[in-house]
Short mmCIF file of C-alpha atoms in Angstrom, two decimals:
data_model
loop_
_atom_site.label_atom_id
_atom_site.label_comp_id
_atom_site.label_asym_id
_atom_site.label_seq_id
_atom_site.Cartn_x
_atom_site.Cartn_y
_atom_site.Cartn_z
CA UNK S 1 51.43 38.81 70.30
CA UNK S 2 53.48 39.87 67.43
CA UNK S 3 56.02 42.98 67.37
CA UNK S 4 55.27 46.67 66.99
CA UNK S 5 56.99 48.23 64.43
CA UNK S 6 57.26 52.01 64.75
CA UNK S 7 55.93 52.24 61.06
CA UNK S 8 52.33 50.75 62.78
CA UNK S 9 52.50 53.65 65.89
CA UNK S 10 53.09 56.52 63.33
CA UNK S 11 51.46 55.79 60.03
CA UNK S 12 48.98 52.79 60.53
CA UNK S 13 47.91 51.23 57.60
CA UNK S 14 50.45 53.27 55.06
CA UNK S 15 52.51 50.58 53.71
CA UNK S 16 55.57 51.95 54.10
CA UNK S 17 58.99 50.58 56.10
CA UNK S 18 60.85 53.19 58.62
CA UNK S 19 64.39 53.05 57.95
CA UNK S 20 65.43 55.52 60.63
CA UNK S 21 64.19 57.65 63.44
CA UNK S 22 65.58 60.76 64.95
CA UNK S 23 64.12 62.66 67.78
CA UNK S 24 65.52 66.01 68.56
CA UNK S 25 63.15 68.42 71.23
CA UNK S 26 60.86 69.66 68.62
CA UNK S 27 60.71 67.11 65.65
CA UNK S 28 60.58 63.94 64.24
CA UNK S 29 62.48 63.05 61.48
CA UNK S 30 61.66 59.89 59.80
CA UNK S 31 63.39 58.15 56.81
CA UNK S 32 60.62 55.39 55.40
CA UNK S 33 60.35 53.97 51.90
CA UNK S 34 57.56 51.77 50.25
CA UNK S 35 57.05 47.83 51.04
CA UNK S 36 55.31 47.80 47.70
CA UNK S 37 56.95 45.49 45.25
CA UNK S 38 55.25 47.46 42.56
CA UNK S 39 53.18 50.96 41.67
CA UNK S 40 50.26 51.35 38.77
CA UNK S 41 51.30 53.87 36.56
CA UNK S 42 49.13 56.62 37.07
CA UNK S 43 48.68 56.97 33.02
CA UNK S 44 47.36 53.63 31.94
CA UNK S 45 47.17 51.59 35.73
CA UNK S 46 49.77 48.87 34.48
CA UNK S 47 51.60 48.05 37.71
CA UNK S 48 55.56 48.07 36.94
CA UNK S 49 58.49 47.03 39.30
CA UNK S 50 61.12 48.66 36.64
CA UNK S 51 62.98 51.30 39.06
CA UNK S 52 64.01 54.46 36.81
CA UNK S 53 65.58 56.29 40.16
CA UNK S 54 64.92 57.02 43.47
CA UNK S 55 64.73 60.54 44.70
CA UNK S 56 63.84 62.22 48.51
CA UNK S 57 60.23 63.77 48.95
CA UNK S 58 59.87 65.50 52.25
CA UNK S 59 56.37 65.95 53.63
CA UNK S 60 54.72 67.05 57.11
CA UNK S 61 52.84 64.51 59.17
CA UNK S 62 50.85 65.32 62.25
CA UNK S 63 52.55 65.80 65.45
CA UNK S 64 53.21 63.37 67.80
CA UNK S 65 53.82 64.31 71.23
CA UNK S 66 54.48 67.45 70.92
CA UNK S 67 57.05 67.29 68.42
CA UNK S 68 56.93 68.10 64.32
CA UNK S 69 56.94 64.87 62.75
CA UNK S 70 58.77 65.40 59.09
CA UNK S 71 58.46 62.37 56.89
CA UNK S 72 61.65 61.46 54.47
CA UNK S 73 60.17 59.40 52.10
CA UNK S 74 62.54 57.48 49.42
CA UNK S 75 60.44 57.35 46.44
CA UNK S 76 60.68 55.90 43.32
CA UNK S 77 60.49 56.60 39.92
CA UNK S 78 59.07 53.78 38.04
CA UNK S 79 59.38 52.64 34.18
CA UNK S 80 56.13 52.36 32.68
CA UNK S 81 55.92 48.80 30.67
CA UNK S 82 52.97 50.08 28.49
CA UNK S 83 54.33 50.79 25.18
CA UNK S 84 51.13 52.46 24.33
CA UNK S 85 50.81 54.86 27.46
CA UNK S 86 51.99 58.12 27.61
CA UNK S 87 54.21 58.09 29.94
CA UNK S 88 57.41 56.78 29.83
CA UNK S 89 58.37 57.23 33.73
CA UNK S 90 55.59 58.06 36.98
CA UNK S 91 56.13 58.71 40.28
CA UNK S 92 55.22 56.35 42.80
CA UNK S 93 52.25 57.33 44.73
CA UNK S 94 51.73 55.41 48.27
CA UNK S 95 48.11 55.61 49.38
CA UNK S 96 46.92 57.15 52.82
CA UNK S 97 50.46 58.97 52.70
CA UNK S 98 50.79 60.68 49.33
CA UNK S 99 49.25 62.58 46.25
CA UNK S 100 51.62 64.26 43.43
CA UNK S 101 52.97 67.14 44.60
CA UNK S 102 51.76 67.11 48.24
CA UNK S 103 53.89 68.46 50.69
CA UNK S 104 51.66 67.03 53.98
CA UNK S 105 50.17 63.62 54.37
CA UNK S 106 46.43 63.16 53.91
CA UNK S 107 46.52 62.61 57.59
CA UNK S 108 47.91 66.25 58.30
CA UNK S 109 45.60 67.57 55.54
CA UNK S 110 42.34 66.02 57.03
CA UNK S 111 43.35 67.23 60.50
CA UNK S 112 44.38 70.76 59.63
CA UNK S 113 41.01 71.61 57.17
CA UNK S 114 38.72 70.32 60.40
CA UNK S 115 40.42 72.92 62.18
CA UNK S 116 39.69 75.06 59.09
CA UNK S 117 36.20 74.42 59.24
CA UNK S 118 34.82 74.13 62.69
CA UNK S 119 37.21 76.84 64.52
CA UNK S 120 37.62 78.99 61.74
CA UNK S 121 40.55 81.39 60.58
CA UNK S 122 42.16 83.01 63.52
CA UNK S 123 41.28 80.57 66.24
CA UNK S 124 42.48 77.77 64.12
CA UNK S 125 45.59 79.46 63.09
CA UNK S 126 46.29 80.27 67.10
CA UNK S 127 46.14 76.49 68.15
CA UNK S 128 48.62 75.98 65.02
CA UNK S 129 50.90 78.54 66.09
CA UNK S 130 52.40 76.07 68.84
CA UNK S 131 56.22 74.55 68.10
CA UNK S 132 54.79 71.30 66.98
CA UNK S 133 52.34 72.69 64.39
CA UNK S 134 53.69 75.43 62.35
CA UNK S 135 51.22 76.35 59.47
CA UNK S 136 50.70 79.65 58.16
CA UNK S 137 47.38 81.88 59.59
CA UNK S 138 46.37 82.90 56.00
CA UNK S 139 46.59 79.25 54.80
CA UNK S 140 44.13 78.33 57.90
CA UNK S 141 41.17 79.74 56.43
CA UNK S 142 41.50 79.40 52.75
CA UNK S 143 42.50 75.56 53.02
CA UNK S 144 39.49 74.29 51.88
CA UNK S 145 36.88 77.57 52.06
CA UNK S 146 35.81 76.13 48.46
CA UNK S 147 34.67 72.76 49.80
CA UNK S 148 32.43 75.50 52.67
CA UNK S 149 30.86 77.26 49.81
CA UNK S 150 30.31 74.06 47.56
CA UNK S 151 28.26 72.52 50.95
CA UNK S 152 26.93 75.71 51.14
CA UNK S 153 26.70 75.45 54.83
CA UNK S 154 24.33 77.98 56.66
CA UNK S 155 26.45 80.23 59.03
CA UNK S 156 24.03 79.83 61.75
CA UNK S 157 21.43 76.72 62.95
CA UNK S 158 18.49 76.65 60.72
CA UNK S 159 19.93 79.68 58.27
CA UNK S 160 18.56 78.94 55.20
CA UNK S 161 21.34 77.45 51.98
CA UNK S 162 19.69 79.40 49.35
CA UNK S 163 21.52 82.07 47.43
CA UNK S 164 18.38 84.18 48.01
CA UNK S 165 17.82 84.21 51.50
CA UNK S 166 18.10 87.18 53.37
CA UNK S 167 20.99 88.92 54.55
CA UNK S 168 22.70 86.97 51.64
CA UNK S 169 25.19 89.20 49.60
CA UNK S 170 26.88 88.86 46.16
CA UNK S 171 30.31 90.53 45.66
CA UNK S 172 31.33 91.68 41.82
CA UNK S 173 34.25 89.01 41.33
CA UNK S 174 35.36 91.35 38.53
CA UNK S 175 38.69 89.98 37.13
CA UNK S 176 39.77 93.55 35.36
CA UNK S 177 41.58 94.27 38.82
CA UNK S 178 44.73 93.28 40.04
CA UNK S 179 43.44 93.25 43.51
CA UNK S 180 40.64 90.46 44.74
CA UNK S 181 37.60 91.47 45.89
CA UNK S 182 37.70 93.29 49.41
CA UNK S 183 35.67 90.50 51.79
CA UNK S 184 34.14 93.39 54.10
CA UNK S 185 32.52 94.69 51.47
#
């Protein structure tokens, strides 16, 4: 039986390599970097190998027993070959872990909109509120309250989707305010 490498407990199948661990009482700090020789540019999909720099991206990963787990990813900054592509330079993105400009993993992001969903605002936000999960109450609900209305998912067993059904309100979304709509209207 081969070796576990704390890379495979933490963030199975993200190809990255932990350079460091540190455990304090309430987080996890972990220093990884991509075992990818090479990235596809994300403006034409040529893969390049050409380093332009390296720079730290910091992003939130689920907890792990009871502890914060912050993720210190070395990332690179690759030279596009392409002389016909845009872009000169792109950041390296490593799949399952990270999209541009993401400050969780896809992991955290999963966990924290089923929360979203199937508890809801305030209860969701409450089991978020311990010292291992720290996320904000007003991000709980509006995480991903676009991806509820797109489903159009009936608020009650056997509720009907329609926009017509009744019991079924529309609110003026004027934009002439500076103040969104008031939701117990």
């Amino acid at each position: 039986m081969g070796e576990v490498q704390v890379a495979d407990l933490l963030l199975p199948g993200v190809g990255v390599k932990v350079d460091q661990l540190v455990l304090t009482d309430s987080e996890a700090r972990v220093a990884v970097r991509s075992r990818a020789a090479s990235a596809p540019c994300s403006g034409c999909g040529q893969r390049s190998s050409r380093v332009h720099c390296y720079y730290q991206r910091t992003l939130a990963d689920r907890p792990v027993a009871g502890r914060r787990v912050r993720i210190e990813l070395r990332a690179r900054r690759l030279v596009c070959g392409n002389e016909h592509c845009a872009r000169r330079t792109f950041a390296e993105q490593i799949p399952a872990l990270t999209r541009r400009h993401a400050r969780r993993t896809d992991a955290l992001t999963a966990q924290l909109t089923d929360v979203a969903l199937f508890l809801g605002g305030r209860p969701g936000a409450r089991l978020f509120q311990t010292p291992a999960r720290r996320h904000s109450r007003a991000r709980m609900p509006t995480m991903h309250a676009c991806s509820c209305r797109a489903h159009h998912m009936p608020s009650r067993p056997g509720a009907s989707t329609s926009s017509s059904s009744p019991g079924h309100t529309s609110h003026n979304r004027s934009t002439t305010g500076s103040h969104p709509p008031d939701p117990s209207r």
